[in-house]
Coordinates of C-alpha atoms in Angstrom, one line a residue:
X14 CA -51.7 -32.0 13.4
X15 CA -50.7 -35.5 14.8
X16 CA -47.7 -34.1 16.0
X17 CA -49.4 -31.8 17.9
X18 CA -51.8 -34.3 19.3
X19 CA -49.2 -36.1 20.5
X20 CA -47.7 -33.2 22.0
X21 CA -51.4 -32.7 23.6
X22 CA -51.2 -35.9 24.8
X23 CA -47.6 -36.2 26.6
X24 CA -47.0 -35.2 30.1
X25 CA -46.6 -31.6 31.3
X26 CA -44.1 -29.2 30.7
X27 CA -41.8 -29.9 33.0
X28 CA -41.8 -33.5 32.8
X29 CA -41.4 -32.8 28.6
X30 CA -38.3 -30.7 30.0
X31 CA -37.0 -33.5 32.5
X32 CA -37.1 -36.0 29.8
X33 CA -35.0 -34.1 27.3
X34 CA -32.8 -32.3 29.4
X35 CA -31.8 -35.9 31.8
X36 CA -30.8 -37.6 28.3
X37 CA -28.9 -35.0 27.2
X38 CA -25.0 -35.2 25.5
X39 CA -24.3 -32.3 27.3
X40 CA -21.6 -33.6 29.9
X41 CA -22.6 -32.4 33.9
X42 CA -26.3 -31.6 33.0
X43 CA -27.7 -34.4 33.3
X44 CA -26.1 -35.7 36.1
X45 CA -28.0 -32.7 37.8
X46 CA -31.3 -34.6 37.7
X47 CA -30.2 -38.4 38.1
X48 CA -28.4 -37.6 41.8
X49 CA -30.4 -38.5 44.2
X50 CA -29.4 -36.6 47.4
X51 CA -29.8 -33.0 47.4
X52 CA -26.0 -32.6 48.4
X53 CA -24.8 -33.9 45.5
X54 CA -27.9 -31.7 43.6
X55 CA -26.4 -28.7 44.8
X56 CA -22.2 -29.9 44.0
X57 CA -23.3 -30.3 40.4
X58 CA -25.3 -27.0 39.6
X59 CA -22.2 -25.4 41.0
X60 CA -20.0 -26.8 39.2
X61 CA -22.1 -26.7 35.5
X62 CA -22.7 -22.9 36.5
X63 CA -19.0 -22.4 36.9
X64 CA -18.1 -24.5 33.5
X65 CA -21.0 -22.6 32.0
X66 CA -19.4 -19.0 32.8
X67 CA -15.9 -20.2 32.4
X68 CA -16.5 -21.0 28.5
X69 CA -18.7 -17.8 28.5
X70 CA -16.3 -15.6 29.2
X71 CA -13.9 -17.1 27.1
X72 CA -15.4 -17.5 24.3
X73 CA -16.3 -13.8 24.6
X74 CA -13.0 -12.5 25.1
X75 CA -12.5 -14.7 21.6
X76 CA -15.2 -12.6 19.7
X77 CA -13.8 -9.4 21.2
X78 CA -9.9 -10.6 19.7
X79 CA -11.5 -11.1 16.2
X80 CA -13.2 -8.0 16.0
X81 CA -9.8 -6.3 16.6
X82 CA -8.9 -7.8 13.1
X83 CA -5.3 -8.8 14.5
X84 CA -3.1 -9.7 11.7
X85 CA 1.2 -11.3 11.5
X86 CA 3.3 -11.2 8.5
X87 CA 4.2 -14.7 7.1
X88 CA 8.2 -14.5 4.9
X89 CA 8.2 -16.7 2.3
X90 CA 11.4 -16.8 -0.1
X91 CA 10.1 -17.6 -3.9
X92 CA 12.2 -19.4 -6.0
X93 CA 11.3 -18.4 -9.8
X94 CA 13.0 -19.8 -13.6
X95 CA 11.8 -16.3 -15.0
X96 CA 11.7 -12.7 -12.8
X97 CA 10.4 -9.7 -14.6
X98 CA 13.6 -6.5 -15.0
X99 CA 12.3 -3.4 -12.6
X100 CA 11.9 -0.4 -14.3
X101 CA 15.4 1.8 -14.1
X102 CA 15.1 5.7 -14.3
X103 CA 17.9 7.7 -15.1
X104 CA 18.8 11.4 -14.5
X105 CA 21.0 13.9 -15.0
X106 CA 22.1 15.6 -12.3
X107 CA 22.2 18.9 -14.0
X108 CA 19.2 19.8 -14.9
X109 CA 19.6 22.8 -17.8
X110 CA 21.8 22.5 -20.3
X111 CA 24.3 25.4 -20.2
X112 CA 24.2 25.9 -24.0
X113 CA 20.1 26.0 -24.4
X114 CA 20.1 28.5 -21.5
X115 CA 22.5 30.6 -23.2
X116 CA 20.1 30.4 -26.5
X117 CA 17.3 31.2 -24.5
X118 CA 17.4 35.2 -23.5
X119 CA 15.2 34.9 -20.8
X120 CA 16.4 32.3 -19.3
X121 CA 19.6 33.2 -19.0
X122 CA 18.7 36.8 -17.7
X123 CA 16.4 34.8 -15.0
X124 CA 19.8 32.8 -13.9
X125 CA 21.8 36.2 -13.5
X126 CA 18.8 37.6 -11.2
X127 CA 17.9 35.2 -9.1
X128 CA 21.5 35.8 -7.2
X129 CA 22.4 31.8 -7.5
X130 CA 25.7 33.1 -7.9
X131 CA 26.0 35.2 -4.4
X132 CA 24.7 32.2 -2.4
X133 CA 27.8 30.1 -2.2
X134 CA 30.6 33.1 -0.7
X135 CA 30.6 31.7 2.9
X136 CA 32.1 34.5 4.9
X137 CA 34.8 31.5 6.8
X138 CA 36.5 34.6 8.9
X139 CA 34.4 33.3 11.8
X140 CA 34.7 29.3 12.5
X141 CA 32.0 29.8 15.3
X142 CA 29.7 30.6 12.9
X143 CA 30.3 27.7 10.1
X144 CA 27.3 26.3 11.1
X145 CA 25.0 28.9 11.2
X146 CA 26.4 30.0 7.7
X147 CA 26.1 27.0 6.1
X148 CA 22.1 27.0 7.3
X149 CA 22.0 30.7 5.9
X150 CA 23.4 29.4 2.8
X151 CA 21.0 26.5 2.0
X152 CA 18.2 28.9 2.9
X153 CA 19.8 31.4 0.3
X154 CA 20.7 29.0 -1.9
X155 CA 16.7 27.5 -1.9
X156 CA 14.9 30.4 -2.0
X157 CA 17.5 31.9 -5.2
X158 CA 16.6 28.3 -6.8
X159 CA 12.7 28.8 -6.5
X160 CA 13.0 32.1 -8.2
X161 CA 15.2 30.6 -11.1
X162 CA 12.8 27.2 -11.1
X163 CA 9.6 29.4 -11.1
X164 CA 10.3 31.3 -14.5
X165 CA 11.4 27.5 -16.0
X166 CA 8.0 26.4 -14.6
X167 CA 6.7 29.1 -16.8
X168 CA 8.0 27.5 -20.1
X169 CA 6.2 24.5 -22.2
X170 CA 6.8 20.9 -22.0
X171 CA 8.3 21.1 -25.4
X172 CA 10.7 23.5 -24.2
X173 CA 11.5 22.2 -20.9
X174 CA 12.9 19.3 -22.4
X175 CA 14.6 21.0 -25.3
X176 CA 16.7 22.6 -22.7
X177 CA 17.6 19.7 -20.7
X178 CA 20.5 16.7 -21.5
X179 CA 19.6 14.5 -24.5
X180 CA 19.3 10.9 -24.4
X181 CA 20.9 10.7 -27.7
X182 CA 23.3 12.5 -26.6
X183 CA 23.8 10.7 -23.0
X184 CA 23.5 6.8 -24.1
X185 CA 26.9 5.6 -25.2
X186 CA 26.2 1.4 -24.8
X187 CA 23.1 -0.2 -24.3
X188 CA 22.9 -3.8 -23.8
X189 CA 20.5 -5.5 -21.7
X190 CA 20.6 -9.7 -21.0
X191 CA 23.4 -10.3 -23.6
X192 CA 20.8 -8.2 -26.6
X193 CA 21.5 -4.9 -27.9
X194 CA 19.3 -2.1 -26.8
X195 CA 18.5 1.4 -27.2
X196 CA 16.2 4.9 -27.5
X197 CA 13.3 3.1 -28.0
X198 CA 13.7 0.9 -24.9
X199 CA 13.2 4.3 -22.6
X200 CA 9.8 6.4 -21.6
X201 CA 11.0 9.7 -20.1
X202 CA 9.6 12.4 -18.1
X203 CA 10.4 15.9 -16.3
X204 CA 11.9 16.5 -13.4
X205 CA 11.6 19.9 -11.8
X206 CA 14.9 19.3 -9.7
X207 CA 16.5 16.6 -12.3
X208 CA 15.1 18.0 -16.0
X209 CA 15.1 15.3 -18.2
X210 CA 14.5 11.5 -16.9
X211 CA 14.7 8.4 -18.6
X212 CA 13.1 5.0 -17.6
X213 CA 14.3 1.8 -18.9
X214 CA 11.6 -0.6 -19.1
X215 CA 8.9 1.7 -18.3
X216 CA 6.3 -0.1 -20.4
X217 CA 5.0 2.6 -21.8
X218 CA 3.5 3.2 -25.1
X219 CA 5.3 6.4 -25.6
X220 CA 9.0 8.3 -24.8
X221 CA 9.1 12.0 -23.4
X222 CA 8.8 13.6 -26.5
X223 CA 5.0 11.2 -27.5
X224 CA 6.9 9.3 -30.0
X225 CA 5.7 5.7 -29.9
X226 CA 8.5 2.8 -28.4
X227 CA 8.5 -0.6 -27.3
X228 CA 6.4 -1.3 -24.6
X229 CA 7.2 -5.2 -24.6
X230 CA 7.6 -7.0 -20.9
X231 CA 11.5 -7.6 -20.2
X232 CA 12.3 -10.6 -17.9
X233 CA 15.4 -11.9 -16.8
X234 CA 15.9 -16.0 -16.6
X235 CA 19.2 -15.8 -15.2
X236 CA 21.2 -14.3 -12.4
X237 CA 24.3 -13.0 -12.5
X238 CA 26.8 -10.2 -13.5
X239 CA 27.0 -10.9 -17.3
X240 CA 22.4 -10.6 -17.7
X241 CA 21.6 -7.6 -16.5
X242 CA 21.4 -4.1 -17.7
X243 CA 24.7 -2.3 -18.8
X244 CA 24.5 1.4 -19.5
X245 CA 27.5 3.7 -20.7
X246 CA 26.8 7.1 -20.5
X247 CA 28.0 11.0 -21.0
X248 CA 26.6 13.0 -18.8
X249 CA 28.1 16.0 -20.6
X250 CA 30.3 18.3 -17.8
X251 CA 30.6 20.7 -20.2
X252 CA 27.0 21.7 -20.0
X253 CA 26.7 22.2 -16.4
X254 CA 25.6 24.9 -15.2
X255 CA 27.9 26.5 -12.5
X256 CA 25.6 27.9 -10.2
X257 CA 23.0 25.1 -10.3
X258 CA 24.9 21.4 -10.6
X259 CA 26.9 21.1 -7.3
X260 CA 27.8 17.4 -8.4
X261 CA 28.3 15.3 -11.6
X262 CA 27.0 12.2 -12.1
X263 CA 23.8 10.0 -12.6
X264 CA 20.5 9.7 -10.7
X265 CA 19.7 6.4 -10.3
X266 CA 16.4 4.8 -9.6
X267 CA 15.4 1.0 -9.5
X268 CA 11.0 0.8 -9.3
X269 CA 8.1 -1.1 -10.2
X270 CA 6.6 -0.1 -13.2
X271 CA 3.7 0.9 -11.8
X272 CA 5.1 3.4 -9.3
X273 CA 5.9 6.8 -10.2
X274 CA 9.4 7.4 -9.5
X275 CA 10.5 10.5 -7.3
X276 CA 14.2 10.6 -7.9
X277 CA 14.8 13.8 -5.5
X278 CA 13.6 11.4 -2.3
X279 CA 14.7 8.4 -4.0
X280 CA 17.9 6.4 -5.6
X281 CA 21.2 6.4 -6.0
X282 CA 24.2 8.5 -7.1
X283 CA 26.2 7.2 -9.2
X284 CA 29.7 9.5 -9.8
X285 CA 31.6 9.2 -12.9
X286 CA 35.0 7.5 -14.1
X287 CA 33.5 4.2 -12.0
X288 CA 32.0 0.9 -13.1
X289 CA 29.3 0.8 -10.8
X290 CA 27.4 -2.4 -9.8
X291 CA 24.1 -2.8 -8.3
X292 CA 22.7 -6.4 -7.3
X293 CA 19.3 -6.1 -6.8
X294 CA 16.8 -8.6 -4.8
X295 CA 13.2 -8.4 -4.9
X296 CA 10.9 -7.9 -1.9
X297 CA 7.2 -8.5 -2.5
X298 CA 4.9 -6.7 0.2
X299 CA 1.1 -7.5 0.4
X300 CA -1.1 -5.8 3.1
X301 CA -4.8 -6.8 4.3
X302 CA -7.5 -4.1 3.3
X303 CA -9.6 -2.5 6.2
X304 CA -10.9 -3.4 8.6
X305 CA -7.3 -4.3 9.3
X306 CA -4.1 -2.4 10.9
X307 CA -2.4 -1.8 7.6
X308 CA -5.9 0.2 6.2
X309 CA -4.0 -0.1 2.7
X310 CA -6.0 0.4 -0.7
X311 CA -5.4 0.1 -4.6
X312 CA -6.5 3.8 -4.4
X313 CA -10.2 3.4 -5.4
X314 CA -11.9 6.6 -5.1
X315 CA -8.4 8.6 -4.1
X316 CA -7.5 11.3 -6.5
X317 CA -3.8 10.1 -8.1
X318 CA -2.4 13.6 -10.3
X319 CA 0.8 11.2 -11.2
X320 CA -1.6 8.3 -12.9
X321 CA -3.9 11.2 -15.0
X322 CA -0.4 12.8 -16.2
X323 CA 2.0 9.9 -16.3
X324 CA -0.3 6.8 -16.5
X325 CA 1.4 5.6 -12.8
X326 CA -0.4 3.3 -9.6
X327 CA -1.6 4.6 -6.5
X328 CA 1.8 4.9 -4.4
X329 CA 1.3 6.9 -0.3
X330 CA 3.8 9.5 -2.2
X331 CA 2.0 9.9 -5.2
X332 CA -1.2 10.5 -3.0
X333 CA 0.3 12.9 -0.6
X334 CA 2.1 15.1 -3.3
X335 CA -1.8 14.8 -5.4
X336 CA -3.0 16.2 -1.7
X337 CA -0.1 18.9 -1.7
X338 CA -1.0 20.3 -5.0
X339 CA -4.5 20.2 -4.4
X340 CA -4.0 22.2 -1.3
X341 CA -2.2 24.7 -3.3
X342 CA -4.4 24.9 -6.4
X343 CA -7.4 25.9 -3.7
X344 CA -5.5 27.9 -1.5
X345 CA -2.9 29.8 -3.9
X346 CA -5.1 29.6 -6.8
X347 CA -2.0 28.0 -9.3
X348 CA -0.4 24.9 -10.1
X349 CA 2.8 24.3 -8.5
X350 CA 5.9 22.8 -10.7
X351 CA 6.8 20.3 -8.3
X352 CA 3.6 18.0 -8.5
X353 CA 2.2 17.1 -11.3
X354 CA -0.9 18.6 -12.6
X355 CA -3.7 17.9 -15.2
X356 CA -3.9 20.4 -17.5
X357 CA -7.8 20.0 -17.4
X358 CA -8.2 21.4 -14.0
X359 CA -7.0 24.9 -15.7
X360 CA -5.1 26.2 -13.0
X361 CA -2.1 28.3 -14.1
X362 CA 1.6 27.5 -13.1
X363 CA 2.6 29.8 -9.5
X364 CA 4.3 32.5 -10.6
X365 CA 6.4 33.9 -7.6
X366 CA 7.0 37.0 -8.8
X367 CA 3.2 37.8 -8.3
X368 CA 2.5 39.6 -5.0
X369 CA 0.9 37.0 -2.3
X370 CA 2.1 34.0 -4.5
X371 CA 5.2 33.2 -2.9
X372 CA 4.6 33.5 1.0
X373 CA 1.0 31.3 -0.1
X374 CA 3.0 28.6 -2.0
X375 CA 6.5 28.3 0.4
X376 CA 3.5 27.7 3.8
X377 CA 2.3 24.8 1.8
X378 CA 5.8 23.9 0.8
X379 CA 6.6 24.0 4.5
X380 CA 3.3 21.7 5.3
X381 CA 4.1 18.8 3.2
X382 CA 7.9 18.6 4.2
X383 CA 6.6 18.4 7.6
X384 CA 3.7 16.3 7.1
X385 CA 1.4 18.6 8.3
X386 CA -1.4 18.7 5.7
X387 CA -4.7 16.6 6.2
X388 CA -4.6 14.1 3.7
X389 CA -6.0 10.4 3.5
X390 CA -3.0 8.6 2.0
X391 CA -3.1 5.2 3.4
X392 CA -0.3 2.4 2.1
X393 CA -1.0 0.7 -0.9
X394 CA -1.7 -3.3 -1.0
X395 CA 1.0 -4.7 -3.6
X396 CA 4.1 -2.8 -3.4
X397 CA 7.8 -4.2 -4.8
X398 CA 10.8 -2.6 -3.5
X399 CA 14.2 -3.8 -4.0
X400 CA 16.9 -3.9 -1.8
X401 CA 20.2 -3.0 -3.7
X402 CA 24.1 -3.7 -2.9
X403 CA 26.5 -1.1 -4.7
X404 CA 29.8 -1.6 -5.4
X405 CA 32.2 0.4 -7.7
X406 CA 35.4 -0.1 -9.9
X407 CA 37.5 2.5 -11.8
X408 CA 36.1 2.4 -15.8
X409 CA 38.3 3.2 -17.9
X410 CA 41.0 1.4 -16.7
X411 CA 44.6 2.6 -18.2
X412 CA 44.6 -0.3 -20.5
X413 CA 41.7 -0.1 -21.9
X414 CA 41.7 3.8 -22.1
X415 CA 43.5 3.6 -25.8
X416 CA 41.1 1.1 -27.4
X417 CA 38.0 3.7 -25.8
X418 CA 39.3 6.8 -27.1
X419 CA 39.7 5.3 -30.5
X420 CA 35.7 3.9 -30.6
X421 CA 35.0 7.6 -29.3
X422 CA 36.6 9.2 -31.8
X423 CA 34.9 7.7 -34.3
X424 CA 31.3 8.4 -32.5
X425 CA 32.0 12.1 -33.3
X426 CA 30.8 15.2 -31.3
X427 CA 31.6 16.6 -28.0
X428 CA 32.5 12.7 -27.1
X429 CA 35.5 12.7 -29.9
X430 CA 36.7 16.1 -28.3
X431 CA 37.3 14.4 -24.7
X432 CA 38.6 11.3 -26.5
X433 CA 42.3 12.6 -25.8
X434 CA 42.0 13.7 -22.6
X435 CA 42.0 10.9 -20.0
X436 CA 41.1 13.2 -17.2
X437 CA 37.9 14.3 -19.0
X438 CA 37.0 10.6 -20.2
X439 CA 36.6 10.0 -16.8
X440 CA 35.0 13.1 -15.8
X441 CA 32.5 12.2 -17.8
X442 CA 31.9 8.8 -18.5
X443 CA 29.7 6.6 -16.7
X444 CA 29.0 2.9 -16.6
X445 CA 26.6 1.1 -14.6
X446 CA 25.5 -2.5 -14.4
X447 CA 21.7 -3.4 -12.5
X448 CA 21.4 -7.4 -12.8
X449 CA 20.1 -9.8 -10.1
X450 CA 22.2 -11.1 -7.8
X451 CA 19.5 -14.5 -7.4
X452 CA 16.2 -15.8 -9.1
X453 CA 14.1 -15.8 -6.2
X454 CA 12.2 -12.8 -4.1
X455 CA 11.1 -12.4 -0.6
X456 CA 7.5 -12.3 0.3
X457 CA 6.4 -10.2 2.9
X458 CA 2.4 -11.4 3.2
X459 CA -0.6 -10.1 5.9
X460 CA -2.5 -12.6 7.0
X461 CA -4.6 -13.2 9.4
X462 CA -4.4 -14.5 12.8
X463 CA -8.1 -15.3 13.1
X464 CA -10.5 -16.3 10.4
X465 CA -14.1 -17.2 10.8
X466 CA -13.0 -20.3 10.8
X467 CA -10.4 -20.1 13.1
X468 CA -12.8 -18.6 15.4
X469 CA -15.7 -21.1 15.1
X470 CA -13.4 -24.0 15.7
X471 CA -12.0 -22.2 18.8
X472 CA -15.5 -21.6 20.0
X473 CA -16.3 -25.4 19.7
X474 CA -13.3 -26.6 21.6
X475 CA -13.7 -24.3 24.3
X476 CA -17.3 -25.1 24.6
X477 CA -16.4 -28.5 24.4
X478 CA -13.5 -28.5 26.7
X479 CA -15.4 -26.7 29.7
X480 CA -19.1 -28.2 29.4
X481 CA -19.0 -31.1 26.9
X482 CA -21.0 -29.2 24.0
X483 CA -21.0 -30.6 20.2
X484 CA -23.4 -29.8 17.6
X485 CA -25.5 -32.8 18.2
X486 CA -26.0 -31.2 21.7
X487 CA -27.1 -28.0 20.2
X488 CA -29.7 -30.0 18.2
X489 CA -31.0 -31.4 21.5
X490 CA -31.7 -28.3 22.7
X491 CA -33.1 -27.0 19.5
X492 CA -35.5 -30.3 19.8
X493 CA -36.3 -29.0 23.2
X494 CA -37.4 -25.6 22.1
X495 CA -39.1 -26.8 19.1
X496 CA -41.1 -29.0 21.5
X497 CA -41.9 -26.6 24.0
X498 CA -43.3 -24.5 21.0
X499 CA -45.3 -27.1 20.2
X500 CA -46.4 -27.7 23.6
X501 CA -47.9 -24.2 24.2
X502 CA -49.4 -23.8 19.9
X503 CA -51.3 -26.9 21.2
X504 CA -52.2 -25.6 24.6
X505 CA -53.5 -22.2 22.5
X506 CA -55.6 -24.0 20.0
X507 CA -57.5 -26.1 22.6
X508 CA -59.6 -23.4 23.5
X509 CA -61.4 -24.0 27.1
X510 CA -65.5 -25.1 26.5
X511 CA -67.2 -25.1 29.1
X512 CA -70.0 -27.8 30.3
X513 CA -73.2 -27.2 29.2
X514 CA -76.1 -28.2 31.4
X515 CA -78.3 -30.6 30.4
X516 CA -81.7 -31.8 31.7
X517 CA -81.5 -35.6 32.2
X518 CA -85.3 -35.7 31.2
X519 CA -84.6 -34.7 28.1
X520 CA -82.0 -37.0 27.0
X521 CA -83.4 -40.3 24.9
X522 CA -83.2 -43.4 26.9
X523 CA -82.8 -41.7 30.1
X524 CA -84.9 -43.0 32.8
X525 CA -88.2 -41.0 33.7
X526 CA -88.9 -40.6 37.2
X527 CA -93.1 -41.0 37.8
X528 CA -95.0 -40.4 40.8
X529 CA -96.5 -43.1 42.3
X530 CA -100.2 -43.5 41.8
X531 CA -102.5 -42.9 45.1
X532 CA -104.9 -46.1 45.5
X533 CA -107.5 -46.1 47.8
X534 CA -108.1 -48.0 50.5

């Protein structure tokens, strides 16, 4: 209340206006008031107006940058004493095993009929038209191995990998950082290209078969040739199968454990009688969430097949094979055997020999090679990729070849019966070495280019810079509208009275006036 008497009591509006605004911080304004000429009046209101819209517009073209969520990528290198080991994923590159398809009746009449065997006789008479055969061919060739990989789609799990290679049978040497290693250091899975695949360092609970492993954490604290991961293996020529395996060898895939490998888009070959070695280095990628350009996700609320069968992360290609099977399951009305597919959807496995089945599934094969299907499958956040440099040797050498034969002799099996042969030793033998080649990773990190902060501060110094504004200056002005609040809250509780008319002969001590009294004369 007193403030608002005093309020009451100061000069007019405008003069409660003049006082403020002439003693303002604000630079320019108040030398609007204090000139004295009206020239010099009228220089200054130009000029503030022109400041005033010049920090306007800027400021507002500001706003408009940060609401385009503009982002850069900041490289770091990391230098670390300890790096975790990648996961490594193995395959065969034949995927049946000749001799279980020959135990398995209908398998093997399903390999005589679906014609694998005709789609490989070229007709070469014509040289114009090697390239047009070679298309025909693959088309042949793809649609003969569809038939043959739709009747194995038909079998169990349990059967599946009974009929592919054997990592028993595969893993000559283990030996991982200078420490023996072996079965029970590898998850597995199935393959419908590859059959039977085997991950090193997986972290899994489990192999391919349920039985329980080592799911320990493996890190590496040094660099260098001699602690990485050496692997001798037999892929087993023998057991190709002519009219499938076109080349012999290993598969080889280098991943985060999280990430569901995809060895027919991914990896490496690696051939056999070769030492091969691949240094690895470690890139680290992290990506803003929306509202900015990457739009990645950790794949909240995006339906991931791969993690409800296999336990993997939200990977783009793990999404957009989810999306192709779902497409297929609602469209086709079957599960098909090159996604993955929860068993608790109860969809059955395509059969292509039903009517309608085949021409349903191949258009949806066709989409998702081209990209074509509408699916939400933006980048993930974290990713770790690792950029590999392979280079190869010939293993066995001739002087080691006696001392080799002798330890594979005594191993026993199919291995003692190549033992003699130095041509099949390196047929089929395989060694590769994964190790890296430093203790440090790149980091690849969004960030960005304006924060609040950022933008307030910016704000400020243009404000400041074209018209002299601070915060205390704002507080001047909030001052001035509090007051001028004040001023008209006062000027609506004084209500207007108006005088009342009063009879002066009616007030106490007011004087009477009398008539004066007539005498006579």
């Amino acid at each position: 209340m007193t403030l608002l008497k005093e309020m009451g009591e100061s000069s007019t509006l405008r003069q409660l206006c003049h006082n403020i605004i002439e003693h303002t911080s604000a630079h320019g304004i108040p030398n609007i008031f204090r000139s004295q000429h009206w020239l010099r009046k009228l220089v200054w209101v130009i000029f503030v107006s022109f400041a005033l819209c010049c920090a306007l517009w800027q400021c507002t073209e500001m706003v408009l940058t940060y609401y385009t969520y503009p982002s850069y990528e900041k490289i770091m290198l990391v230098s670390s004493a300890r790096l975790k080991f990648p996961a490594v994923t193995i395959c065969n590159l034949n995927s049946f095993r000749l001799s279980a398809i020959n135990k398995n009746f209908r398998m093997s009449s399903s390999l005589q009929d679906s014609g694998l065997d005709q789609t490989h006789r070229r007709n070469r008479s014509h040289s114009w038209n090697s390239t047009l055969d070679h298309y025909e061919e693959h088309i042949q060739y793809a649609g003969a191995f569809n038939k043959f990989a739709s009747e194995f789609n038909l079998l169990s799990d349990e059967e599946k990998v009974d009929m592919g290679h054997q990592l028993e049978d595969m893993l000559i040497l283990c030996n991982f950082h200078g420490q023996e290693c072996n079965e029970s250091f590898f998850a597995g899975f199935i393959n419908y290209k590859f059959g039977n695949c085997y991950t090193f360092n997986s972290q899994k609970a489990t192999d391919i078969r349920g039985n329980p492993i080592s799911p320990m954490v493996l890190n590496t604290t040094k660099a260098g040739f001699m602690y990485g991961l050496h692997l001798e293996l037999f892929i087993q020529q023998i057991e190709y199968v002519r009219d499938i395996s076109h080349a012999a060898g290993i598969r080889l895939l280098i991943h985060d454990q999280a990430q569901m490998p995809f060895p027919e888009d991914e990896g490496v070959n690696i051939p056999p009688g070769a030492e091969t070695d691949i240094g690895i280095m470690k890139v680290h990628i992290k990506r803003l969430k929306s509202p900015y350009g990457s739009h990645c996700t950790e794949g909240d609320g995006i339906r991931n097949f791969y993690k409800d069968v296999y336990g993997a992360g939200y990977t783009r290609e793990a999404c957009k094979r989810t999306c192709a099977q779902q497409s297929i399951m609602e469209h086709c009305g079957c599960s098909h055997w090159e996604f993955a597919s929860p068993k608790d959807l109860g969809y059955p496995k395509c059969n292509l020999s039903v009517p309608g089945v085949s021409d349903c599934v191949q258009l949806y094969e066709f989409k998702f090679a081209h990209d074509e299907l509408n699916c939400n499958c933006p980048l993930q956040c974290q990713e770790e990729i690792f950029e590999l440099t392979v280079s190869g040797s010939q293993w066995p050498s001739t002087a080691f070849m006696g001392n080799f034969a002798k330890d594979l002799k005594e191993m026993g099996g199919q291995l003692s019966a190549i033992a003699n042969d130095p041509v099949k030793m390196r047929d089929n033998l395989v060694k590769v070495v994964v190790y890296y080649q430093q203790l440090n990773y790149e980091l690849i990190e969004e960030e960005p280019s304006i924060t609040e902060i950022d933008l307030i501060s910016n704000m400020g110094g243009l404000i400041g810079l074209w018209v002299g504004f601070s915060v205390c200056t704002i507080a001047e002005f909030f001052e001035l509208f509090v007051d001028i609040l004040l001023y008209f809250i006062h000027r609506c509780l004084r209500a207007p009275t108006k005088p009342e008319y009063k009879s002066p002969y009616m007030e106490k001590g007011g004087s009477i006036y009398m008539a004066p009294k007539s005498t006579k004369i």
